[in-house]
Coordinates of C-alpha atoms in Angstrom, one line a residue:
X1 CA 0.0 0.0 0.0
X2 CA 2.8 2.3 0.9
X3 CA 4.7 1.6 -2.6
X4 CA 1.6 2.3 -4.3
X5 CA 0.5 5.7 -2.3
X6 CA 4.2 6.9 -3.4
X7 CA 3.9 5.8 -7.0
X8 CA 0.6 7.6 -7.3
X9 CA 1.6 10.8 -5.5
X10 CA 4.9 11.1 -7.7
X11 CA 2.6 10.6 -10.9
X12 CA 0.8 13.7 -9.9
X13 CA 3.6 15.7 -9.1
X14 CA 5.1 15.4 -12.9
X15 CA 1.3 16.7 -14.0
X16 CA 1.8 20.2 -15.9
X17 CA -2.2 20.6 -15.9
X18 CA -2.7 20.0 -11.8
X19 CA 0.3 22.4 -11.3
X20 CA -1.1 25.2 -13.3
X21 CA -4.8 24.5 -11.8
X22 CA -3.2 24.5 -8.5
X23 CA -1.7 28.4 -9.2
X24 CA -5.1 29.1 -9.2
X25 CA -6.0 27.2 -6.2
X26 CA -3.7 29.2 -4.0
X27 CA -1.9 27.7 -0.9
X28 CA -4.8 24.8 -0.8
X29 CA -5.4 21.2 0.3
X30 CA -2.7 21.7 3.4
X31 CA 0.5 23.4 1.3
X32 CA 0.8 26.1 3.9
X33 CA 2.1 23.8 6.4
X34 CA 4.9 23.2 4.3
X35 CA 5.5 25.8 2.2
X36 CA 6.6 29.5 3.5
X37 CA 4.4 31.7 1.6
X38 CA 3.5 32.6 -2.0
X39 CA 6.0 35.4 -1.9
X40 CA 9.2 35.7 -0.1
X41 CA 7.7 38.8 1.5
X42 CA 5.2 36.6 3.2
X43 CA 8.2 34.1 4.0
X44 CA 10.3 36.5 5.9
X45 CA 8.9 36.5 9.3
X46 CA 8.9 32.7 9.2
X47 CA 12.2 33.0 8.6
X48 CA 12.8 35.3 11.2
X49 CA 11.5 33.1 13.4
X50 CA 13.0 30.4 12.8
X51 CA 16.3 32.2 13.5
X52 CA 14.9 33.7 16.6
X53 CA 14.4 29.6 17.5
X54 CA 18.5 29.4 16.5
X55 CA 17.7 27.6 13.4
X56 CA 19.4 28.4 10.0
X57 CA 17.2 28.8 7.0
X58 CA 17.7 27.9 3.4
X59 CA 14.8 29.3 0.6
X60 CA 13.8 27.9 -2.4
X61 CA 11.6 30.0 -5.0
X62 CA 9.6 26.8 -6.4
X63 CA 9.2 26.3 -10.1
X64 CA 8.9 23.5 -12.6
X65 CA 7.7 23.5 -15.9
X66 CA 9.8 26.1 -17.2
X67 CA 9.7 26.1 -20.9
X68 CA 9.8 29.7 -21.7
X69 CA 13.7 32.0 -22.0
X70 CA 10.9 35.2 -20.1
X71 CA 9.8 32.5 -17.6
X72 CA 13.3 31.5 -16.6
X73 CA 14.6 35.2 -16.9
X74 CA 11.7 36.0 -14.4
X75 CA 12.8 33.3 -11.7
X76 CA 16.2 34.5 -12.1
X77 CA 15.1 37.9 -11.4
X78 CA 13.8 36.8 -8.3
X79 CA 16.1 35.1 -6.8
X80 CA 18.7 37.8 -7.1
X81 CA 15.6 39.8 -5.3
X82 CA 15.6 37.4 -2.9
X83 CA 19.4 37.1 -1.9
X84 CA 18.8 41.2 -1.6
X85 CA 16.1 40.8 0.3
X86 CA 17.9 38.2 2.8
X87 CA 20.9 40.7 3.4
X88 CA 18.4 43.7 3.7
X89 CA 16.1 41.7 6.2
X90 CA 19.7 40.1 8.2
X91 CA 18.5 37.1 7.8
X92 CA 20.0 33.7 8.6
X93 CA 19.9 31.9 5.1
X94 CA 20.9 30.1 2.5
X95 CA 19.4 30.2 -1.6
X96 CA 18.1 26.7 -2.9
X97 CA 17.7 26.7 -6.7
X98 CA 16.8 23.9 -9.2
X99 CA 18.0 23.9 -12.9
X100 CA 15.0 23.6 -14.4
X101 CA 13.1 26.8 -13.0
X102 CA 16.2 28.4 -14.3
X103 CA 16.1 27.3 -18.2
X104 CA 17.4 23.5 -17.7
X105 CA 15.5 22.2 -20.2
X106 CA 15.6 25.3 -23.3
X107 CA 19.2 26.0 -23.2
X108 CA 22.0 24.5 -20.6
X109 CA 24.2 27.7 -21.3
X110 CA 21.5 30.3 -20.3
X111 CA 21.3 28.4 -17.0
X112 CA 25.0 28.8 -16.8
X113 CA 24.4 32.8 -17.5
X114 CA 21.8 32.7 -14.8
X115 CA 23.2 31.1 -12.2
X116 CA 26.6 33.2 -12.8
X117 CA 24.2 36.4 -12.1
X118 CA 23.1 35.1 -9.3
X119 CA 26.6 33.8 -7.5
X120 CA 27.8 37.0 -8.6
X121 CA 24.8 38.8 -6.5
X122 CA 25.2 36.1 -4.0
X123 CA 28.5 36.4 -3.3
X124 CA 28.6 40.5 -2.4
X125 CA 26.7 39.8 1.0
X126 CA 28.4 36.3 1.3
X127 CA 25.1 34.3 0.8
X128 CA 25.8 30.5 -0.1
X129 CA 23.6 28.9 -3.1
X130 CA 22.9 25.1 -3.0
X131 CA 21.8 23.6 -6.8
X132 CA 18.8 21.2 -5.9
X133 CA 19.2 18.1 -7.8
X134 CA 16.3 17.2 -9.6
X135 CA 15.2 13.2 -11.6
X136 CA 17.8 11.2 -12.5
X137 CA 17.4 12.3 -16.4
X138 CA 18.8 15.8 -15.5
X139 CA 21.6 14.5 -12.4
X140 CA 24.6 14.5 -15.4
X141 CA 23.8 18.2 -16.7
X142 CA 23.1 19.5 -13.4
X143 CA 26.4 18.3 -11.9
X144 CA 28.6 19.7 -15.2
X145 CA 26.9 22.6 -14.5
X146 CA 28.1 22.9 -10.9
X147 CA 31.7 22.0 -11.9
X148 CA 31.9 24.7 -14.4
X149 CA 30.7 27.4 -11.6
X150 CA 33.0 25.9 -9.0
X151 CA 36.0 26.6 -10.9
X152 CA 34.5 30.2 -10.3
X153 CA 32.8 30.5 -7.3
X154 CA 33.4 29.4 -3.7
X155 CA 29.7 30.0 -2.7
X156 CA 27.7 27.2 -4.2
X157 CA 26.9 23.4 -3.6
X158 CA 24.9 20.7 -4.5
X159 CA 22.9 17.6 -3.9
X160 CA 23.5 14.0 -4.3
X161 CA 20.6 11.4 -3.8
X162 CA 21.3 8.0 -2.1
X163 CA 18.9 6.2 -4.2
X164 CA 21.0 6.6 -7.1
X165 CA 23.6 3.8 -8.7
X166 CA 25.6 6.5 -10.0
X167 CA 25.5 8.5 -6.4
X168 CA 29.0 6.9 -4.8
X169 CA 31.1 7.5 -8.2
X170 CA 29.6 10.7 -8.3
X171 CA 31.5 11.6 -5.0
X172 CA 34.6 10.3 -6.4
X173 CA 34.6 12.5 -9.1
X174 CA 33.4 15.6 -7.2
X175 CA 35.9 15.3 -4.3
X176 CA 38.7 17.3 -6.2
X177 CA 36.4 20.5 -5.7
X178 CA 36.3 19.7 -2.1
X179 CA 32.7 20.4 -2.4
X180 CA 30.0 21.3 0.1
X181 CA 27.1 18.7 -0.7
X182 CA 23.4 17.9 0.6
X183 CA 23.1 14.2 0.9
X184 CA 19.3 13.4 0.9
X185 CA 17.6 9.6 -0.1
X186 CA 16.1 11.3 -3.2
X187 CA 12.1 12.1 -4.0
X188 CA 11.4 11.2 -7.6
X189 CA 10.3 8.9 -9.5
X190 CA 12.5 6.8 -11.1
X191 CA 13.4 3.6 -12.9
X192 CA 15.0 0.3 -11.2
X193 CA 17.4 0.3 -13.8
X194 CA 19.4 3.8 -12.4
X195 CA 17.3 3.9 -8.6
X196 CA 17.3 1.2 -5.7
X197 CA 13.7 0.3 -5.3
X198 CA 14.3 -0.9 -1.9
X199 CA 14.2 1.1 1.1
X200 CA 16.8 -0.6 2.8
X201 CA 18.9 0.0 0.1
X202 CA 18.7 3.5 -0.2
X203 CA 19.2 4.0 3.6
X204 CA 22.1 1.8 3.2
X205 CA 23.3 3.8 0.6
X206 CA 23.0 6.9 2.4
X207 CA 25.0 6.2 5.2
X208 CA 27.9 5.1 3.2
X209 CA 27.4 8.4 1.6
X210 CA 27.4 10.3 4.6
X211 CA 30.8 8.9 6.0
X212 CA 32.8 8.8 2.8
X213 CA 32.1 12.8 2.5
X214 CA 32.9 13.4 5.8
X215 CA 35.9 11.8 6.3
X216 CA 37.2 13.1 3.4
X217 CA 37.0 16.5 5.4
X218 CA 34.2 18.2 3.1
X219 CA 31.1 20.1 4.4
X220 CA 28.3 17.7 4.7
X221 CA 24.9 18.8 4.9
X222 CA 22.6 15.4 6.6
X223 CA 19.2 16.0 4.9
X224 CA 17.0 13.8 6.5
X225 CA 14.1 13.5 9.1
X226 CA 15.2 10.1 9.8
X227 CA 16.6 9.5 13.4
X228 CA 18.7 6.5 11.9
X229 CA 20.6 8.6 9.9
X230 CA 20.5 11.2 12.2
X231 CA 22.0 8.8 15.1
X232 CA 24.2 7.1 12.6
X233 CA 25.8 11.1 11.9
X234 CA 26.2 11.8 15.3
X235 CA 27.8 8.5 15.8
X236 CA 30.3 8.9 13.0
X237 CA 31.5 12.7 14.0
X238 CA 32.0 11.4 17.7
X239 CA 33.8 8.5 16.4
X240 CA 36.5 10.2 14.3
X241 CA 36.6 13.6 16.2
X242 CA 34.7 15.1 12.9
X243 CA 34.3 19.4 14.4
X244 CA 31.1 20.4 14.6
X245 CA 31.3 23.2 12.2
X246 CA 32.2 20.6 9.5
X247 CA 28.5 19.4 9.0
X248 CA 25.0 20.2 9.3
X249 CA 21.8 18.6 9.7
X250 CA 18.9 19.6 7.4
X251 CA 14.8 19.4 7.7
X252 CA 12.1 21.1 6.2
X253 CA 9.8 23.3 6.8
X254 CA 6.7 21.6 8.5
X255 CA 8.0 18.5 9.0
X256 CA 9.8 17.4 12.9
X257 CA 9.6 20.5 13.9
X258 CA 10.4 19.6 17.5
X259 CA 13.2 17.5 16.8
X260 CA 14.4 20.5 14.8
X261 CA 14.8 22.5 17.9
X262 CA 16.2 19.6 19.8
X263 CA 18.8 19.4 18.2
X264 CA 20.0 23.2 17.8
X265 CA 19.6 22.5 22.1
X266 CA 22.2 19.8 21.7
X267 CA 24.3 22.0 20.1
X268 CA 24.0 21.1 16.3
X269 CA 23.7 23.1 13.7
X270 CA 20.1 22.8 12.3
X271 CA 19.0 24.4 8.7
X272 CA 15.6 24.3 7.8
X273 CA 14.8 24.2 3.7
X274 CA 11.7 26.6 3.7
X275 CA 10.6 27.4 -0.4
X276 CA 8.0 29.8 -1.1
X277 CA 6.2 30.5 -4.4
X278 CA 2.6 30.0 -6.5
X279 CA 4.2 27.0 -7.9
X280 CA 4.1 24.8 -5.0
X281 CA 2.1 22.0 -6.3
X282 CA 4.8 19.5 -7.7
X283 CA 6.8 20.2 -4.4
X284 CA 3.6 19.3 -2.4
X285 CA 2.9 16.0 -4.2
X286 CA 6.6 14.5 -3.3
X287 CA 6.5 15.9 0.5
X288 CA 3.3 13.8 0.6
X289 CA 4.9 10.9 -1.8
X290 CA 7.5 10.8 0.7
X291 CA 6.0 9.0 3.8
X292 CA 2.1 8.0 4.3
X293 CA 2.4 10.0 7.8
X294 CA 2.8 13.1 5.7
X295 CA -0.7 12.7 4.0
X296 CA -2.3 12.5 7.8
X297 CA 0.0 15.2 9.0
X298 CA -1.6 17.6 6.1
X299 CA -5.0 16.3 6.4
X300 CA -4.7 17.0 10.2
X301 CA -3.3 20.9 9.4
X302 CA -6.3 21.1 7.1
X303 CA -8.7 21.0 9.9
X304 CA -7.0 22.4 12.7
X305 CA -6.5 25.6 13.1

């Protein structure tokens, strides 16, 4: 029942008709638990309190189904706004960005231009960007991408997904940029001939992930709400003397909320991924793909007030 809640879930996320309707819908059917706002405006006192809580903060301006140069122009636009808008405000954050919002799938150098523009902004109130990994079909491109800018830049990362064959070569080959990474299990749908189907496998996966990068000394950002994996962390840094400043742990916004806290108490650093946009919808579906609790968590929020 589980495999079959996730499978249907994903296949509504990838819908390009739901996700329009669901602009028009607004922050419906339970969103604004997890998602910060429809604007960044509206996402900047949940943001500042967060950091009041001592939590760090990383945005995301959702969007998929980019197919347009305006439309991709237009999400560039605004997330240079944002990284402004995160120095002006003093806030405690971090800029998420996916490929795709940015022109992925038109024109892999216009990306390149984008995401130069905003590194460039980025990097004048010493902001750090994180490229969100997307499906498998886009993981080579994305990564290039992020080679070329690290040659350049110091101030931007990226994701790799356990679930993925490909994932612990992938570390090989990045580890000569000594790169600051988000290791996450991974939230699309994807095809037993690149994914492990098996959850078991994945966490398995993960793990091995998350030692390799940190003991080869580079910034490792735990994104999970799993208490395995955050246990198994914890174990690892006490084991081989990892500092804390070295690694983070990673949650988002909505989801363990208490456990967030708990661990800022114990002395960890804690960043919370909040995005904010009109285009929340394909976002939505794979938060509720994720894990059946999440459905009764945003049926509960629906109803409570």
């Amino acid at each position: 029942m589980e495999a079959v809640s996730k499978n249907f879930f994903l296949t509504l996320s990838k819908s390009a008709v739901l996700n329009k309707a669901a602009k028009r819908w607004g922050m419906g059917f339970g969103a604004s638990k997890v998602v910060g706002g429809q604007t960044f405006e509206k996402a900047i006192p949940i943001i500042k309190k967060l950091n009041e809580q001592g939590l760090c903060v990383t945005v995301d301006h959702l969007g998929e189904f980019v197919t347009s140069k305006e439309e991709a122009i237009s999400r560039t636009e605004e997330c240079i706004t944002t990284v402004q808008a995160i120095s002006r405000e003093g806030l405690n954050s971090q800029v998420s960005v996916k490929m795709t919002s940015l022109g992925l799938d038109i024109d892999k150098e216009l990306v390149v231009k984008h995401m130069k523009q905003i590194l460039t902004e980025a990097k004048k109130y010493n902001i750090f960007v994180t490229i969100d990994m997307e499906d498998e079909s886009r993981c080579q491109a994305t990564l290039d991408i992020f080679k070329q800018l690290k040659a350049e830049f110091d101030n931007v990362g990226t994701v790799i997904q356990s679930y993925l064959f490909r994932s612990d070569q992938d570390l090989n080959i990045l580890n000569e940029f000594n790169p600051n990474l988000r290791l996450v299990k991974g939230a699309y749908k994807e095809s037993p001939e690149v994914a492990f189907m098996d959850k078991s496998d994945v966490d398995k996966n993960l793990k091995h992930l998350i030692n390799k990068h940190l003991l080869n000394g580079n910034y490792t950002a735990v994104a999970s709400h799993d208490d395995e994996m955050i246990n198994y962390t914890k174990q690892v840094v006490r084991e081989h003397d990892i500092p804390k400043d070295q690694f983070e742990f990673q949650m988002l916004y909505g989801m363990r909320s208490q456990t967030q806290l708990d661990l800022v108490n114990e002395g960890y650093k804690m960043r919370v991924y909040v995005p904010y946009g009109d285009d929340w919808y394909g976002y939505f579906m794979r938060r509720l793909a994720e894990r059946p609790a999440n459905v009764a968590f945003v049926l509960k929020g629906m109803f409570k007030r």
